[in-house]
Amino acid sequence: MNPRRKSKPIQIGRVTVGGDVPIVVQSMTNTDTRDVMSTIHQIRELEECGCELARVAVPDTQAAGALAGIKKGISIPLIADIHFDYRLALASLVAGVDGLRLNPGNIGEPEKVKAVVLAARERKVPIRIGVNAGSLPKKAKPGLNTARQMVEAALEQVRLLESLDFDLIKVSLKAFDVPTTIEAYRDIATKTPYPLHIGITEAGPPRTGIIRSTVGISTLLYLGIGDTIRVSLTAHPREEVFAGYEILKSLNLRQHGPTLVSCPSCGRTEVDIIRLAEAVEKELLNITRPIKVAVMGCVVNGPGEARDADVGIACGKGRGVLFKKGEKIKTIEEKDFLRALMAEVERV
Ligand code: SF4
């Protein structure tokens, strides 16, 4: 695994992004931002799952007007997502947001971007330059592939912000196409010192979207690229947070909540291991501390993994062996598998 790229840290509210702090997990609400209570409720749900930055869409002045109320009801930093109308970015800053996301492809003239940058500079609020392959600026240079066009569009905005003595910058370059996204991030990673927000845009519903996002985000993280991640899914945003942490845990980049090890089951399995693993997974949703739990389907290969976990079970016909911290602690009846395993998890 490559060492992490050195980026210039920025502060979004109380959360640092970039430098050598852990990679930050973020998500975006899918409530109507004008509905203050629903948006607060959803952001609190995200906070409970470990979301560290919440972004909301600001499509009109009413949504911008709701931001101050939303901010009062949440604990994590709030980022306003602005498309087309720079005046909404100005209103969001007045409302006290902690960060802005602008898409240079649809904000328009540099004068409008400039007005936003000066207001953000005054309040020390960072701006993400969020380039999407689907909405590149119209004047993109001919002859460049999509990845290069995305990089050029972002660098042009970076230069504009720097010319206004503004360096609280974060950059994202997202496409649905994974190789295009990877190529774009690899390119910009060598051309700018700012932290990178990485993700695959419009990745789809969880079944396919998590795989597509994981392939793209993990490849970049393995290359040492990325300071904050969002897994974009057509689902409740809490699924994005779960998926984000699973990616980071799989690469040993963050510890967060339980890790469930379970075998795929095979012809040796003599219990309904799929149902047991699903039930354990559901129970573990209520646990926030890091703990490794193993659910294994036989007493041939199962004990090794079960011993290796904080709490593990190797299930045989009608009975199973329970392990804790590498030690066999007891043999239990099949009807007690879930209850006994979870009781030990609670004790650990
Ligand atoms: Fe099969 Fe046992 Fe391996 Fe599970 S642990 S896949 S039951 S051999």
JSON list of N, CA, C and O in Angstrom, two decimals, residues 277-301:
[
{"chain": "A", "resi": 277, "resn": "ALA", "atom": "N", "xyz": [-25.56, -15.75, 10.69]},
{"chain": "A", "resi": 277, "resn": "ALA", "atom": "CA", "xyz": [-24.70, -14.60, 10.39]},
{"chain": "A", "resi": 277, "resn": "ALA", "atom": "C", "xyz": [-25.54, -13.34, 10.18]},
{"chain": "A", "resi": 277, "resn": "ALA", "atom": "O", "xyz": [-25.17, -12.25, 10.64]},
{"chain": "A", "resi": 278, "resn": "GLU", "atom": "N", "xyz": [-26.68, -13.48, 9.52]},
{"chain": "A", "resi": 278, "resn": "GLU", "atom": "CA", "xyz": [-27.55, -12.31, 9.30]},
{"chain": "A", "resi": 278, "resn": "GLU", "atom": "C", "xyz": [-28.08, -11.78, 10.63]},
{"chain": "A", "resi": 278, "resn": "GLU", "atom": "O", "xyz": [-28.14, -10.57, 10.86]},
{"chain": "A", "resi": 279, "resn": "ALA", "atom": "N", "xyz": [-28.46, -12.71, 11.52]},
{"chain": "A", "resi": 279, "resn": "ALA", "atom": "CA", "xyz": [-28.99, -12.28, 12.83]},
{"chain": "A", "resi": 279, "resn": "ALA", "atom": "C", "xyz": [-27.90, -11.58, 13.64]},
{"chain": "A", "resi": 279, "resn": "ALA", "atom": "O", "xyz": [-28.14, -10.56, 14.29]},
{"chain": "A", "resi": 280, "resn": "VAL", "atom": "N", "xyz": [-26.68, -12.13, 13.59]},
{"chain": "A", "resi": 280, "resn": "VAL", "atom": "CA", "xyz": [-25.57, -11.50, 14.34]},
{"chain": "A", "resi": 280, "resn": "VAL", "atom": "C", "xyz": [-25.28, -10.11, 13.75]},
{"chain": "A", "resi": 280, "resn": "VAL", "atom": "O", "xyz": [-25.10, -9.13, 14.48]},
{"chain": "A", "resi": 281, "resn": "GLU", "atom": "N", "xyz": [-25.28, -10.03, 12.43]},
{"chain": "A", "resi": 281, "resn": "GLU", "atom": "CA", "xyz": [-25.01, -8.74, 11.78]},
{"chain": "A", "resi": 281, "resn": "GLU", "atom": "C", "xyz": [-26.02, -7.69, 12.25]},
{"chain": "A", "resi": 281, "resn": "GLU", "atom": "O", "xyz": [-25.68, -6.54, 12.54]},
{"chain": "A", "resi": 282, "resn": "LYS", "atom": "N", "xyz": [-27.27, -8.10, 12.33]},
{"chain": "A", "resi": 282, "resn": "LYS", "atom": "CA", "xyz": [-28.32, -7.17, 12.77]},
{"chain": "A", "resi": 282, "resn": "LYS", "atom": "C", "xyz": [-28.09, -6.72, 14.22]},
{"chain": "A", "resi": 282, "resn": "LYS", "atom": "O", "xyz": [-28.19, -5.55, 14.54]},
{"chain": "A", "resi": 283, "resn": "GLU", "atom": "N", "xyz": [-27.75, -7.68, 15.07]},
{"chain": "A", "resi": 283, "resn": "GLU", "atom": "CA", "xyz": [-27.50, -7.34, 16.48]},
{"chain": "A", "resi": 283, "resn": "GLU", "atom": "C", "xyz": [-26.31, -6.39, 16.62]},
{"chain": "A", "resi": 283, "resn": "GLU", "atom": "O", "xyz": [-26.30, -5.49, 17.45]},
{"chain": "A", "resi": 284, "resn": "LEU", "atom": "N", "xyz": [-25.31, -6.60, 15.76]},
{"chain": "A", "resi": 284, "resn": "LEU", "atom": "CA", "xyz": [-24.09, -5.78, 15.88]},
{"chain": "A", "resi": 284, "resn": "LEU", "atom": "C", "xyz": [-24.32, -4.33, 15.47]},
{"chain": "A", "resi": 284, "resn": "LEU", "atom": "O", "xyz": [-23.50, -3.47, 15.79]},
{"chain": "A", "resi": 285, "resn": "LEU", "atom": "N", "xyz": [-25.43, -4.08, 14.79]},
{"chain": "A", "resi": 285, "resn": "LEU", "atom": "CA", "xyz": [-25.74, -2.70, 14.40]},
{"chain": "A", "resi": 285, "resn": "LEU", "atom": "C", "xyz": [-25.87, -1.79, 15.63]},
{"chain": "A", "resi": 285, "resn": "LEU", "atom": "O", "xyz": [-25.69, -0.59, 15.55]},
{"chain": "A", "resi": 286, "resn": "ASN", "atom": "N", "xyz": [-26.19, -2.41, 16.76]},
{"chain": "A", "resi": 286, "resn": "ASN", "atom": "CA", "xyz": [-26.38, -1.61, 17.98]},
{"chain": "A", "resi": 286, "resn": "ASN", "atom": "C", "xyz": [-25.08, -1.36, 18.73]},
{"chain": "A", "resi": 286, "resn": "ASN", "atom": "O", "xyz": [-25.08, -0.74, 19.78]},
{"chain": "A", "resi": 287, "resn": "ILE", "atom": "N", "xyz": [-23.98, -1.87, 18.19]},
{"chain": "A", "resi": 287, "resn": "ILE", "atom": "CA", "xyz": [-22.71, -1.75, 18.90]},
{"chain": "A", "resi": 287, "resn": "ILE", "atom": "C", "xyz": [-21.80, -0.79, 18.14]},
{"chain": "A", "resi": 287, "resn": "ILE", "atom": "O", "xyz": [-21.66, -0.89, 16.92]},
{"chain": "A", "resi": 288, "resn": "THR", "atom": "N", "xyz": [-21.19, 0.15, 18.86]},
{"chain": "A", "resi": 288, "resn": "THR", "atom": "CA", "xyz": [-20.37, 1.15, 18.16]},
{"chain": "A", "resi": 288, "resn": "THR", "atom": "C", "xyz": [-18.87, 0.93, 18.38]},
{"chain": "A", "resi": 288, "resn": "THR", "atom": "O", "xyz": [-18.06, 1.46, 17.64]},
{"chain": "A", "resi": 289, "resn": "ARG", "atom": "N", "xyz": [-18.50, 0.14, 19.39]},
{"chain": "A", "resi": 289, "resn": "ARG", "atom": "CA", "xyz": [-17.06, 0.00, 19.65]},
{"chain": "A", "resi": 289, "resn": "ARG", "atom": "C", "xyz": [-16.44, -1.04, 18.70]},
{"chain": "A", "resi": 289, "resn": "ARG", "atom": "O", "xyz": [-17.14, -1.96, 18.23]},
{"chain": "A", "resi": 290, "resn": "PRO", "atom": "N", "xyz": [-15.14, -0.93, 18.45]},
{"chain": "A", "resi": 290, "resn": "PRO", "atom": "CA", "xyz": [-14.50, -1.92, 17.58]},
{"chain": "A", "resi": 290, "resn": "PRO", "atom": "C", "xyz": [-14.41, -3.28, 18.26]},
{"chain": "A", "resi": 290, "resn": "PRO", "atom": "O", "xyz": [-13.93, -3.37, 19.39]},
{"chain": "A", "resi": 291, "resn": "ILE", "atom": "N", "xyz": [-14.92, -4.31, 17.61]},
{"chain": "A", "resi": 291, "resn": "ILE", "atom": "CA", "xyz": [-14.84, -5.67, 18.14]},
{"chain": "A", "resi": 291, "resn": "ILE", "atom": "C", "xyz": [-14.93, -6.62, 16.95]},
{"chain": "A", "resi": 291, "resn": "ILE", "atom": "O", "xyz": [-15.69, -6.37, 16.01]},
{"chain": "A", "resi": 292, "resn": "LYS", "atom": "N", "xyz": [-14.13, -7.69, 16.98]},
{"chain": "A", "resi": 292, "resn": "LYS", "atom": "CA", "xyz": [-14.16, -8.65, 15.87]},
{"chain": "A", "resi": 292, "resn": "LYS", "atom": "C", "xyz": [-14.95, -9.88, 16.30]},
{"chain": "A", "resi": 292, "resn": "LYS", "atom": "O", "xyz": [-14.62, -10.50, 17.33]},
{"chain": "A", "resi": 293, "resn": "VAL", "atom": "N", "xyz": [-15.96, -10.23, 15.53]},
{"chain": "A", "resi": 293, "resn": "VAL", "atom": "CA", "xyz": [-16.85, -11.35, 15.86]},
{"chain": "A", "resi": 293, "resn": "VAL", "atom": "C", "xyz": [-16.82, -12.33, 14.69]},
{"chain": "A", "resi": 293, "resn": "VAL", "atom": "O", "xyz": [-16.94, -11.92, 13.53]},
{"chain": "A", "resi": 294, "resn": "ALA", "atom": "N", "xyz": [-16.65, -13.62, 14.99]},
{"chain": "A", "resi": 294, "resn": "ALA", "atom": "CA", "xyz": [-16.59, -14.63, 13.92]},
{"chain": "A", "resi": 294, "resn": "ALA", "atom": "C", "xyz": [-17.74, -15.62, 14.05]},
{"chain": "A", "resi": 294, "resn": "ALA", "atom": "O", "xyz": [-18.03, -16.10, 15.16]},
{"chain": "A", "resi": 295, "resn": "VAL", "atom": "N", "xyz": [-18.38, -15.91, 12.93]},
{"chain": "A", "resi": 295, "resn": "VAL", "atom": "CA", "xyz": [-19.46, -16.91, 12.88]},
{"chain": "A", "resi": 295, "resn": "VAL", "atom": "C", "xyz": [-19.05, -17.94, 11.82]},
{"chain": "A", "resi": 295, "resn": "VAL", "atom": "O", "xyz": [-19.04, -17.64, 10.62]},
{"chain": "A", "resi": 296, "resn": "MET", "atom": "N", "xyz": [-18.68, -19.13, 12.27]},
{"chain": "A", "resi": 296, "resn": "MET", "atom": "CA", "xyz": [-18.11, -20.12, 11.35]},
{"chain": "A", "resi": 296, "resn": "MET", "atom": "C", "xyz": [-18.99, -21.38, 11.32]},
{"chain": "A", "resi": 296, "resn": "MET", "atom": "O", "xyz": [-19.58, -21.78, 12.33]},
{"chain": "A", "resi": 297, "resn": "GLY", "atom": "N", "xyz": [-19.02, -22.02, 10.14]},
{"chain": "A", "resi": 297, "resn": "GLY", "atom": "CA", "xyz": [-20.01, -23.05, 9.89]},
{"chain": "A", "resi": 297, "resn": "GLY", "atom": "C", "xyz": [-19.61, -24.48, 10.18]},
{"chain": "A", "resi": 297, "resn": "GLY", "atom": "O", "xyz": [-20.41, -25.38, 9.93]},
{"chain": "A", "resi": 298, "resn": "CYS", "atom": "N", "xyz": [-18.41, -24.73, 10.68]},
{"chain": "A", "resi": 298, "resn": "CYS", "atom": "CA", "xyz": [-18.06, -26.12, 10.99]},
{"chain": "A", "resi": 298, "resn": "CYS", "atom": "C", "xyz": [-16.95, -26.17, 12.02]},
{"chain": "A", "resi": 298, "resn": "CYS", "atom": "O", "xyz": [-16.33, -25.15, 12.33]},
{"chain": "A", "resi": 299, "resn": "VAL", "atom": "N", "xyz": [-16.70, -27.35, 12.53]},
{"chain": "A", "resi": 299, "resn": "VAL", "atom": "CA", "xyz": [-15.64, -27.49, 13.54]},
{"chain": "A", "resi": 299, "resn": "VAL", "atom": "C", "xyz": [-14.34, -27.98, 12.90]},
{"chain": "A", "resi": 299, "resn": "VAL", "atom": "O", "xyz": [-13.40, -28.33, 13.59]},
{"chain": "A", "resi": 300, "resn": "VAL", "atom": "N", "xyz": [-14.29, -27.96, 11.55]},
{"chain": "A", "resi": 300, "resn": "VAL", "atom": "CA", "xyz": [-13.05, -28.35, 10.86]},
{"chain": "A", "resi": 300, "resn": "VAL", "atom": "C", "xyz": [-12.19, -27.10, 10.65]},
{"chain": "A", "resi": 300, "resn": "VAL", "atom": "O", "xyz": [-11.10, -26.97, 11.21]},
{"chain": "A", "resi": 301, "resn": "ASN", "atom": "N", "xyz": [-12.72, -26.14, 9.88]},
{"chain": "A", "resi": 301, "resn": "ASN", "atom": "CA", "xyz": [-11.97, -24.91, 9.62]},
{"chain": "A", "resi": 301, "resn": "ASN", "atom": "C", "xyz": [-12.44, -23.75, 10.50]},
{"chain": "A", "resi": 301, "resn": "ASN", "atom": "O", "xyz": [-11.80, -22.72, 10.53]}
]
